[in-house]
Coordinates of C-alpha atoms and ligand atoms in Angstrom, one line a residue:
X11 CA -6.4 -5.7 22.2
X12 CA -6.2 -3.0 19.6
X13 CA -3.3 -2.6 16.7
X14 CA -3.0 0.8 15.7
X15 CA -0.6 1.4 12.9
X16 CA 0.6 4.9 12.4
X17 CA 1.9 6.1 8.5
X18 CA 5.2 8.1 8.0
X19 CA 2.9 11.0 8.3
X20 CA 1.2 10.6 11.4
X21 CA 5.0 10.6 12.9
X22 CA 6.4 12.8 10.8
X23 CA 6.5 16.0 13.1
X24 CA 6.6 16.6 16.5
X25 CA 2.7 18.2 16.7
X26 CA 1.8 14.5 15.0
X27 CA 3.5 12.6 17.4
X28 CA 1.8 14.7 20.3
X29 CA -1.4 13.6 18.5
X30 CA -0.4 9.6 18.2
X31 CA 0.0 9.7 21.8
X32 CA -3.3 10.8 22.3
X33 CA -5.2 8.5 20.0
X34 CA -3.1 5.6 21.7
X35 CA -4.0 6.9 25.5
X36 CA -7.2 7.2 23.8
X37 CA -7.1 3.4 23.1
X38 CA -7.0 2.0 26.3
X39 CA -4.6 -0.5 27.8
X40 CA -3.6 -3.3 25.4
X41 CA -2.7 -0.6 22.6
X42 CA -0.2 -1.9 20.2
X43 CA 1.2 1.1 18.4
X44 CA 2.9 0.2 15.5
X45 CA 4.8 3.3 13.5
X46 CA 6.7 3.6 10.2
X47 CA 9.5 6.3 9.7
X48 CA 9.4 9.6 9.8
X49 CA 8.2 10.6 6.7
X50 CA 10.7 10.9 3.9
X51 CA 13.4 9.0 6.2
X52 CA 12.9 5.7 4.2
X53 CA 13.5 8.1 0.9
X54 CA 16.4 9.3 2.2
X55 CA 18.1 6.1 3.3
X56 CA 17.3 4.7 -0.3
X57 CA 18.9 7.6 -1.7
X58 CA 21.5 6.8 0.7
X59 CA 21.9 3.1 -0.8
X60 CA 21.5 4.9 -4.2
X61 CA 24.7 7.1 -3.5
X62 CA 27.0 4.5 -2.1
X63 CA 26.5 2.2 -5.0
X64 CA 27.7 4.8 -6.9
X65 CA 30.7 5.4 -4.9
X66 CA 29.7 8.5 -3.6
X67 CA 31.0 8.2 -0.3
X68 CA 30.9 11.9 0.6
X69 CA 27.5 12.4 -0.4
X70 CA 26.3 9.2 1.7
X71 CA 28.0 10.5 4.9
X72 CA 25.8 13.8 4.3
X73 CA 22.7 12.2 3.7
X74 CA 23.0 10.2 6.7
X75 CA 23.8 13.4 8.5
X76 CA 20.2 14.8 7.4
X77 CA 19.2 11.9 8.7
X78 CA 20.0 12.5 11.7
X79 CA 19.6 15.9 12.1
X80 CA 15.8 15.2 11.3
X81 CA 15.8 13.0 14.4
X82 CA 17.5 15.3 16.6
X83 CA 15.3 18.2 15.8
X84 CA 12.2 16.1 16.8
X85 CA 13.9 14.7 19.6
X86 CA 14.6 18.6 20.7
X87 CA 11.4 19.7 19.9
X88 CA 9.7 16.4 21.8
X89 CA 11.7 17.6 24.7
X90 CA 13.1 14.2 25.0
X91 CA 16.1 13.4 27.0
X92 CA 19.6 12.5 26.6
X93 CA 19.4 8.4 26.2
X94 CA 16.8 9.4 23.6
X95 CA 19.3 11.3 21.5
X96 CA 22.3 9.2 22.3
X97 CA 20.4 6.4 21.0
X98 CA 19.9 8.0 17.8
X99 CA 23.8 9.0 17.7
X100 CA 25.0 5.7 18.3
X101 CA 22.1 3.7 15.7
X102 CA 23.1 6.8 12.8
X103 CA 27.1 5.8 13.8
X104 CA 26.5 1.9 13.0
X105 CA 25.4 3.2 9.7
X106 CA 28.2 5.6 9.2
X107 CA 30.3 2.6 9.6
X108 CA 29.1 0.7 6.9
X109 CA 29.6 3.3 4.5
X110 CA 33.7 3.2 3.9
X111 CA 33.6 -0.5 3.5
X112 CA 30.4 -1.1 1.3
X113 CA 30.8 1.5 -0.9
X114 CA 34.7 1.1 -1.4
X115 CA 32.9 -2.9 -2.3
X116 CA 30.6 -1.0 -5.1
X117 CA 28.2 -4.0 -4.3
X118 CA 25.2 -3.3 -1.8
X119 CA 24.0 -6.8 -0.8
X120 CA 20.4 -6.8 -0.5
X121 CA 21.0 -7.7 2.9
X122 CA 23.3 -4.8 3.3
X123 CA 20.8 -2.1 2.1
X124 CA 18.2 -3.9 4.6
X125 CA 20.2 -3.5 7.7
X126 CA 20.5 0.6 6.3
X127 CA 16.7 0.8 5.3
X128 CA 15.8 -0.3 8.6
X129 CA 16.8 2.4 10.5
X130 CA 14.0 5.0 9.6
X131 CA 11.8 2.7 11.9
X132 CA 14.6 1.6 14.2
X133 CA 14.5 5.5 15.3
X134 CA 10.7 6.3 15.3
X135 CA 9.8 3.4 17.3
X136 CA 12.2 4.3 19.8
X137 CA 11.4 8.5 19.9
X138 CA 7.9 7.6 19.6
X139 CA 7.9 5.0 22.8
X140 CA 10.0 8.0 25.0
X141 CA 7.5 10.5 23.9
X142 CA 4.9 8.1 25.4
X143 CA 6.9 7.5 28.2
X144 CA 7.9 11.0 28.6
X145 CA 3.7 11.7 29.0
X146 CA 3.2 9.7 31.2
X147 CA 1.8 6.7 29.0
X148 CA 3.8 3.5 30.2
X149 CA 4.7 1.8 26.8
X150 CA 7.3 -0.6 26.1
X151 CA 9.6 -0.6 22.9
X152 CA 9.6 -4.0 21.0
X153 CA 12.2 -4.4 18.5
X154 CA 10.0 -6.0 16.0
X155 CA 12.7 -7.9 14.8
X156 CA 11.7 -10.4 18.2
X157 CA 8.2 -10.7 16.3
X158 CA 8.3 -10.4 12.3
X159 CA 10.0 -13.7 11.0
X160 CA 10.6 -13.9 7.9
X161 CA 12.8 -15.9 5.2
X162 CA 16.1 -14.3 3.9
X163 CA 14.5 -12.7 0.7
X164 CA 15.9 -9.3 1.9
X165 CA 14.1 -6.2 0.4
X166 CA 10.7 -8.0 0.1
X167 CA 11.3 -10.5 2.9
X168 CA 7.8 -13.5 2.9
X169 CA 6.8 -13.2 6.9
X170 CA 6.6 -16.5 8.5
X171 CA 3.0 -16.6 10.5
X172 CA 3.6 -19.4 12.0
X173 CA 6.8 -18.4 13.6
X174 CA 5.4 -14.7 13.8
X175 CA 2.5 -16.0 16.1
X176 CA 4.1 -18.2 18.4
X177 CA 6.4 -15.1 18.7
X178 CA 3.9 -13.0 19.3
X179 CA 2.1 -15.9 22.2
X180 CA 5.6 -15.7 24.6
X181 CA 6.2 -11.5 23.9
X182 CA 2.9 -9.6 23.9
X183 CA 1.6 -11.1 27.1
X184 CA 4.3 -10.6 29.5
X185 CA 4.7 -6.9 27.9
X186 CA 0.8 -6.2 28.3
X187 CA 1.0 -7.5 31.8
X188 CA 3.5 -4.8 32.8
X189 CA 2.7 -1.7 30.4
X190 CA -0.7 -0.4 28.8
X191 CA 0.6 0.0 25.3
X192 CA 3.4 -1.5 23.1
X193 CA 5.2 0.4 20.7
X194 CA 6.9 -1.2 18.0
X195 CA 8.7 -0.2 14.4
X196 CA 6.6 -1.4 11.0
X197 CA 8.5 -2.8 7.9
X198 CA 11.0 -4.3 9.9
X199 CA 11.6 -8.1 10.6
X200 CA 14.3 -11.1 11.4
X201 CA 15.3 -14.7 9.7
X202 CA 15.2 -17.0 12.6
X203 CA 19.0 -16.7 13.0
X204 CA 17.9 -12.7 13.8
X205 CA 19.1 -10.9 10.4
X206 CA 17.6 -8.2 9.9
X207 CA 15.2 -8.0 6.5
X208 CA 12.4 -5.5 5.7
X209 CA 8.8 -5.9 4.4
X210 CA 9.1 -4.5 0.7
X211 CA 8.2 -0.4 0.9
X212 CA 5.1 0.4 2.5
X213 CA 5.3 -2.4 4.4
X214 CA 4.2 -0.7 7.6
X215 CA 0.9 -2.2 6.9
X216 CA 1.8 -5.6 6.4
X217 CA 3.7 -5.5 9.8
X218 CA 0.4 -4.0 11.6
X219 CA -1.9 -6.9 9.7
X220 CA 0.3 -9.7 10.7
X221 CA 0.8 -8.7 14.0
X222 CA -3.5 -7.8 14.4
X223 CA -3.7 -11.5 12.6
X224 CA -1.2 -13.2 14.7
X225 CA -2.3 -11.7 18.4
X226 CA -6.1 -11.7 17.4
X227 CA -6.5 -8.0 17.6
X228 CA -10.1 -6.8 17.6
X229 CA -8.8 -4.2 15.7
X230 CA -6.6 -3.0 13.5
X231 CA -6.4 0.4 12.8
X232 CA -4.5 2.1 9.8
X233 CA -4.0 5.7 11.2
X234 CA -2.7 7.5 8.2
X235 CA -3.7 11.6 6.7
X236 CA -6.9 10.8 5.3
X237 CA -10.3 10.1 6.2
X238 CA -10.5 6.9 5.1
X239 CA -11.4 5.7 1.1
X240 CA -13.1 7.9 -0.5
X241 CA -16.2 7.1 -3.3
X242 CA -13.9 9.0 -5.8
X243 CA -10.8 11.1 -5.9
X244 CA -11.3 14.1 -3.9
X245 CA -9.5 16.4 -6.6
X246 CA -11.4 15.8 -9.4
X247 CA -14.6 15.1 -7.3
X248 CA -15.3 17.1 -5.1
X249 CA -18.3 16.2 -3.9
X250 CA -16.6 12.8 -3.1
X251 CA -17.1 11.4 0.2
X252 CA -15.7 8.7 3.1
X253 CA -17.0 4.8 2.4
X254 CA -18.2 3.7 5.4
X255 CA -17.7 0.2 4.6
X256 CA -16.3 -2.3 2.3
X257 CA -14.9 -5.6 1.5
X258 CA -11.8 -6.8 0.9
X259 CA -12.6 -8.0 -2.8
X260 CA -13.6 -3.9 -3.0
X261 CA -10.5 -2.3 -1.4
X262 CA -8.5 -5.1 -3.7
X263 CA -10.1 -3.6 -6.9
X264 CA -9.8 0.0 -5.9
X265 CA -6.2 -0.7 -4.7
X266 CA -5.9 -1.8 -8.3
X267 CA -7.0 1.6 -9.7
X268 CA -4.9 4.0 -8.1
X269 CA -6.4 4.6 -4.7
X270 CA -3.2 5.0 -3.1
X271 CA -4.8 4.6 0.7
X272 CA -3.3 1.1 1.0
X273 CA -2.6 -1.9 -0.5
X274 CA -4.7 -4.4 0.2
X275 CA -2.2 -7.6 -0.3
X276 CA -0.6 -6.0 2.8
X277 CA -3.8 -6.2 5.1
X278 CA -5.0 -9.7 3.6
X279 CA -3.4 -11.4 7.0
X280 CA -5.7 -9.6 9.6
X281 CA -9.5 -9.8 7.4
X282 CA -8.1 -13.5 6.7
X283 CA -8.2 -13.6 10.6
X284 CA -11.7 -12.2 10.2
X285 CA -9.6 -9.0 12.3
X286 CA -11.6 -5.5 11.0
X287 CA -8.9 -3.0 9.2
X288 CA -10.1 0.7 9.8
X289 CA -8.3 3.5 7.8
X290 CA -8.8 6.6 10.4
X291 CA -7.2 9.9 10.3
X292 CA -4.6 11.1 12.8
X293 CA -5.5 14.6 12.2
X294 CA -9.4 14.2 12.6
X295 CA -9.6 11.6 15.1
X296 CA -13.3 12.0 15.3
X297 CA -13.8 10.8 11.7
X298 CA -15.1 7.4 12.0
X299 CA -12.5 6.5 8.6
X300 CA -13.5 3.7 6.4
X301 CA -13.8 0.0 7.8
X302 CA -12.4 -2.9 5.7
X303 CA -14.3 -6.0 6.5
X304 CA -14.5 -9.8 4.9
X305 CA -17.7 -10.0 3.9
X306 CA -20.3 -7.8 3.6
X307 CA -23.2 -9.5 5.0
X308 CA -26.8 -8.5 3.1
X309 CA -24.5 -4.4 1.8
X310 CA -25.1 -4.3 -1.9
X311 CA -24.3 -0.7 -2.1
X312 CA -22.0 0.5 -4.4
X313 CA -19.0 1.7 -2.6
X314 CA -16.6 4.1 -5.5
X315 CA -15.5 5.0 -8.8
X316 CA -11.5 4.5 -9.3
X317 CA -9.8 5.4 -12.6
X318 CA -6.4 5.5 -13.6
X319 CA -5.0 7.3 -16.6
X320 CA -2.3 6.9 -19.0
X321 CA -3.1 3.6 -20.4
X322 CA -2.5 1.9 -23.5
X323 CA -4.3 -0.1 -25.1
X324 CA -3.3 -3.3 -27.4
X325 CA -5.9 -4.7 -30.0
X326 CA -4.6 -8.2 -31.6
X327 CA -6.2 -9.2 -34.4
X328 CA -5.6 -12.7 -35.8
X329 CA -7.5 -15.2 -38.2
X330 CA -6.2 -18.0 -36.2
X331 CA -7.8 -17.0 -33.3
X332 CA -10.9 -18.7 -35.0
X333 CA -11.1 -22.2 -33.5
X334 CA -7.4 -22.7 -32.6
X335 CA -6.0 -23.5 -29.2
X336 CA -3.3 -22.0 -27.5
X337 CA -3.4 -18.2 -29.2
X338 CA -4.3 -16.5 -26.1
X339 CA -1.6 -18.3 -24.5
X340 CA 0.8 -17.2 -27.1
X341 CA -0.4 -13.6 -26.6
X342 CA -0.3 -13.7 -22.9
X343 CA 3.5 -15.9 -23.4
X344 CA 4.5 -11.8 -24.8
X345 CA 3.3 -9.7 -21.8
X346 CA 5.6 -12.4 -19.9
X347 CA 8.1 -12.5 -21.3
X348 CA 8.5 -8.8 -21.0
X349 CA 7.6 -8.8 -17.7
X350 CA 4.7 -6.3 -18.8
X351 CA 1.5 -6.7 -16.3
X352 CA -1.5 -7.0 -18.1
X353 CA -4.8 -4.8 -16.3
X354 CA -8.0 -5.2 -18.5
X355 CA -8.8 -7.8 -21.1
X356 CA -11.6 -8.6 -23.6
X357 CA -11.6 -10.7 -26.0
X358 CA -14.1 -11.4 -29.0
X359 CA -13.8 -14.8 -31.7
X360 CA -11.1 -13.3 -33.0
X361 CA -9.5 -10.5 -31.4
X362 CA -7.8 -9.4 -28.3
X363 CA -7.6 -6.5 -25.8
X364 CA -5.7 -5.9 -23.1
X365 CA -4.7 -2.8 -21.3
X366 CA -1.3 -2.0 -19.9
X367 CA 0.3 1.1 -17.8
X368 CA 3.8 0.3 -18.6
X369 CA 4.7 1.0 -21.8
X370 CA 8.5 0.8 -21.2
X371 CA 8.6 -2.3 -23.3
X372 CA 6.1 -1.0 -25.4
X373 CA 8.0 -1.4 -29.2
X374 CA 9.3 -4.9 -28.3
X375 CA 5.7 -5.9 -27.3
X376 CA 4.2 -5.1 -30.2
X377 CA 7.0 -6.5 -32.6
X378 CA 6.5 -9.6 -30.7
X379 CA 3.1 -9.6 -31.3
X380 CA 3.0 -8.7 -34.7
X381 CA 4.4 -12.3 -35.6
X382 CA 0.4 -13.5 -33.7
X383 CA -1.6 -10.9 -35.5
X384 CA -2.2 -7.4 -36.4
X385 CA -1.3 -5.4 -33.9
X386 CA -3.7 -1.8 -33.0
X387 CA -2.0 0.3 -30.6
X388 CA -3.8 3.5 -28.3
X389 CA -2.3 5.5 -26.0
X390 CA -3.8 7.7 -23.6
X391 CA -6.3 5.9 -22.3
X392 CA -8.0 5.7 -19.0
X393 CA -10.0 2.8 -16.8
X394 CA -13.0 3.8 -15.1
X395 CA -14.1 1.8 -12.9
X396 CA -17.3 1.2 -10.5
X397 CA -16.7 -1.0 -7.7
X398 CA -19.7 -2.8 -5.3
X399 CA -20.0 -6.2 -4.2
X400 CA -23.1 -8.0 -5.6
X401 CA -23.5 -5.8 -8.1
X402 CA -24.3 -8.3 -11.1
X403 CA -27.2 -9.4 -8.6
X404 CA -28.5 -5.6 -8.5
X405 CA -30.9 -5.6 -12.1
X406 CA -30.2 -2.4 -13.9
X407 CA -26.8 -0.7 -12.9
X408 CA -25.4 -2.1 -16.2
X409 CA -28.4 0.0 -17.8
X410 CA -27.4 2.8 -15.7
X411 CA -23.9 3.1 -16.3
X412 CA -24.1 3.0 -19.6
X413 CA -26.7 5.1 -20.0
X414 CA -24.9 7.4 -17.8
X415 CA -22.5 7.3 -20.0
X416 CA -24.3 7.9 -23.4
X417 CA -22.1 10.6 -24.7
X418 CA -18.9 9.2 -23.9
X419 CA -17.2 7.2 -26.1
X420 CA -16.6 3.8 -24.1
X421 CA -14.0 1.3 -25.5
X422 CA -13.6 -2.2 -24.0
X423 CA -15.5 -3.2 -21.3
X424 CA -14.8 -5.8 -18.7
X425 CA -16.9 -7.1 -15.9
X426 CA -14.8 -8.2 -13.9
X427 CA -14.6 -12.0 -12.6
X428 CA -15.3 -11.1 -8.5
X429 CA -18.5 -9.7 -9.7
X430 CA -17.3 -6.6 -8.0
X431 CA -16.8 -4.0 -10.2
X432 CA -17.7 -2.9 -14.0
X433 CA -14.6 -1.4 -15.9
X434 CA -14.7 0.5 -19.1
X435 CA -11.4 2.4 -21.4
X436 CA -12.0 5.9 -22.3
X437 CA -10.0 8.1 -24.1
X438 CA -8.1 10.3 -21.1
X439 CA -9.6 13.6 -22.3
X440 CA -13.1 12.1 -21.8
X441 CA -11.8 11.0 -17.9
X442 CA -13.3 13.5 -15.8
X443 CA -16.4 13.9 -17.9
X444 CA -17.2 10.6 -17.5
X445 CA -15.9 10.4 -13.7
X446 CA -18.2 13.2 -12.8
X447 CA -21.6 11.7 -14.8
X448 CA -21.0 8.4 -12.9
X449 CA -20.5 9.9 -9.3
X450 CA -23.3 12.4 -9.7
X451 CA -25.5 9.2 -10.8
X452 CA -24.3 6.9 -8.3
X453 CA -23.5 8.8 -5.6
X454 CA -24.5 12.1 -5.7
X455 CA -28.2 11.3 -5.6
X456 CA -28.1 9.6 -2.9
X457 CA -28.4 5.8 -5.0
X458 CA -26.1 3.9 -3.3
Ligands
LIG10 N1 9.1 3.4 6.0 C1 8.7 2.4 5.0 C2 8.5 3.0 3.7 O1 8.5 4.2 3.6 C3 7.6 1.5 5.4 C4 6.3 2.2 5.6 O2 6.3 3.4 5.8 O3 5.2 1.6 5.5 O4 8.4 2.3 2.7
LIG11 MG1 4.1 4.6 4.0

């Protein structure tokens, strides 16, 4: 049994959908497509939410209505039937419904805004299971709402596995026995008394790993409008190319930096499950994509360089530092306290670093801190970062990168803890110098 899990992309015109239906006939029977919205839809419904709460009850109604028209027009274009578009009518009217009362309310429950949000994938699943059917591929339509539980946090509902695969144990089978493929809607689930919640946004993924975890898929595949994770960012390298492989820990740490493929949190239930995740490309089938794996068996190659730019940096200076307890607690107690996530940090005997990308809270940070220590602030600043599993055990790529790097002027520097990745601050107009030394070194010469 295969999950394939297709992006708001992948669905979001009618020559894409053509194409989905071919990778999933492609498949084989036991195909269990799972799709997010039509690209942009879940925007629009925020926007949507956005509008209502602001009492705009005009504009709402004509949001929805581009809502809908995008559905029709793919419908039309499809060449889907009737019950197709009258299922779209009458799912777009339950929303219209809402409006008058909620807005007139001025308070959007969380659990309001996730019956709304859910509609993007309420639709696609539906058009995308009648373009199957319409083809000739027998798929059925599972309301995922039978088969994501989750608790009542709406907006960023926790999935239940438990309840998810015993779900999954009494639906899949009897579906599978009847109909080559399944085709469900991502990002959606139920509380066990069948309210509707959603996954948090992008949670298309999630859905897809749960349901690969909770079925035992051999596979799940992340169909989406690249060819997988690349060893750098294709725009600033060109020379950049598909990773074949990697681990978890890997994809976690270049999640981390910017590599916007996926979020690796979200497919942590199917490599749990020891369940591969592949990252293909619904416009280049052929492309063999990027496979994300547990471990990584006897591979000590490095797999990429990430980056991310516009970071600050915060140098804290105290005396105290020097033998007393509970001063990096105190500093840390700050980056809490304003709910300010903390990336990098070094620390010496008495100073320390950390990097942040949020500087909303920036003023109040450092007045905080001031009363710790004294307080050096720089702005634009960038991580570099070179990811591979093992790589402490490999002598000599220390030596290398920062001999690599000899002309660049390299602030902190952080191994980090997974042993999978070294990470140095540069000032952001050195970025792409020192992007382009290390993938020409590493990966341009064939090294890894
Ligand atoms: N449609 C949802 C979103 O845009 C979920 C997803 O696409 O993964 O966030
Ligand atoms: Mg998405």
């Amino acid at each position: 049994m295969l999950v394939l899990k297709f992006g708001g992309t992948s669905v979001g015109t009618a020559d894409a959908v053509r194409r989905v239906e071919r990778i999933v006939r492609d498949a084989g029977p036991g195909a269990l497509a799972i799709v997010s919205a039509f690209s942009g839809v879940t925007n629009t419904l925020t926007r949507t939410l956005e509008l209502m709460r602001r009492g705009d009850t005009a504009g709402a109604f004509a949001a929805l209505d581009g809502v809908e028209a995008r559905h029709r027009a793919m419908i039309a274009e499809l060449g889907l039937s009737v019950p197709t578009a009258r299922f779209t009518t009458e799912t777009i009217d339950r929303v219209r419904g809402l409006i008058p009362a909620l807005t007139a309310l001025g308070d959007i429950t969380p659990r309001a805004a996730d019956t709304i949000l859910a509609t993007g994938e309420t639709l696609s699943s539906r058009i995308v299971a009648d373009h199957f059917a319409a083809q000739g591929l027998d798929a059925a339509h599972l309301d995922a709402r039978e088969v994501i539980i989750t608790d009542a946090s709406f907006g960023a509902a926790q999935p239940d596995t438990a309840l998810i695969e015993e779900a999954v144990r009494e639906k899949l089978p009897p579906l599978f026995a009847r109909h080559p493929a399944i085709v469900t809607g991502g990002y959606i689930g139920a509380t066990p008394q069948g309210v509707t919640t959603t996954l948090g946004r992008g949670g298309s993924d999630y859905s897809a790993a749960l349901l690969a975890a909770a079925a035992g898929a051999d596979e799940c595949q992340i169909w989406t409008d690249v060819d997988g994770i690349m060893t750098c960012d294709p725009r600033i390298i060109p020379a950049a190319r598909t990773v074949p492989r990697l681990t978890y820990d890997e994809a976690a740490e270049l999640a981390f930096f910017g590599a916007k493929v996926l979020h690796p949190l979200t497919i942590f239930p199917a490599v749990r499950k020891g369940v591969p995740v592949v990252i293909r490309n619904t416009f280049q089938p052929a492309h063999a994509g990027t496979r994300v794996i547990a471990h990584n068996g006897n591979d000590r190659r490095l797999k990429a360089i990430a980056f991310q730019r516009g970071i600050t940096v915060l140098h804290i200076r105290s005396n105290r530092m020097l033998g007393a307890h509970g001063f990096l607690a105190a500093v840390f107690d700050v980056f809490r306290d304003h709910r300010t996530p903390v990336d990098l940090v070094t620390t010496s005997e008495v100073s320390i670093s950390v990097t942040i990308d949020d500087t909303t809270r920036l003023d109040a940070i450092t007045a905080d801190l001031r009363r710790l220590g004294d307080i050096r602030v720089e702005e634009g600043r960038a991580i570099v970062s070179l990811i591979g599993d093992g790589m402490r055990e490999t002598a000599g790529i220390g030596a290398r990168f920062f001999s690599t790097l000899r002309t660049v002027n390299v602030g902190m520097v952080s191994v980090g803890a997974s042993e999978v990745n070294i990470s140095i601050v540069v000032a952001d107009k050195d970025l792409e110098r020192a992007v382009g030394l290390l993938h020409n070194e590493f990966f341009d010469g064939g090294a890894a």
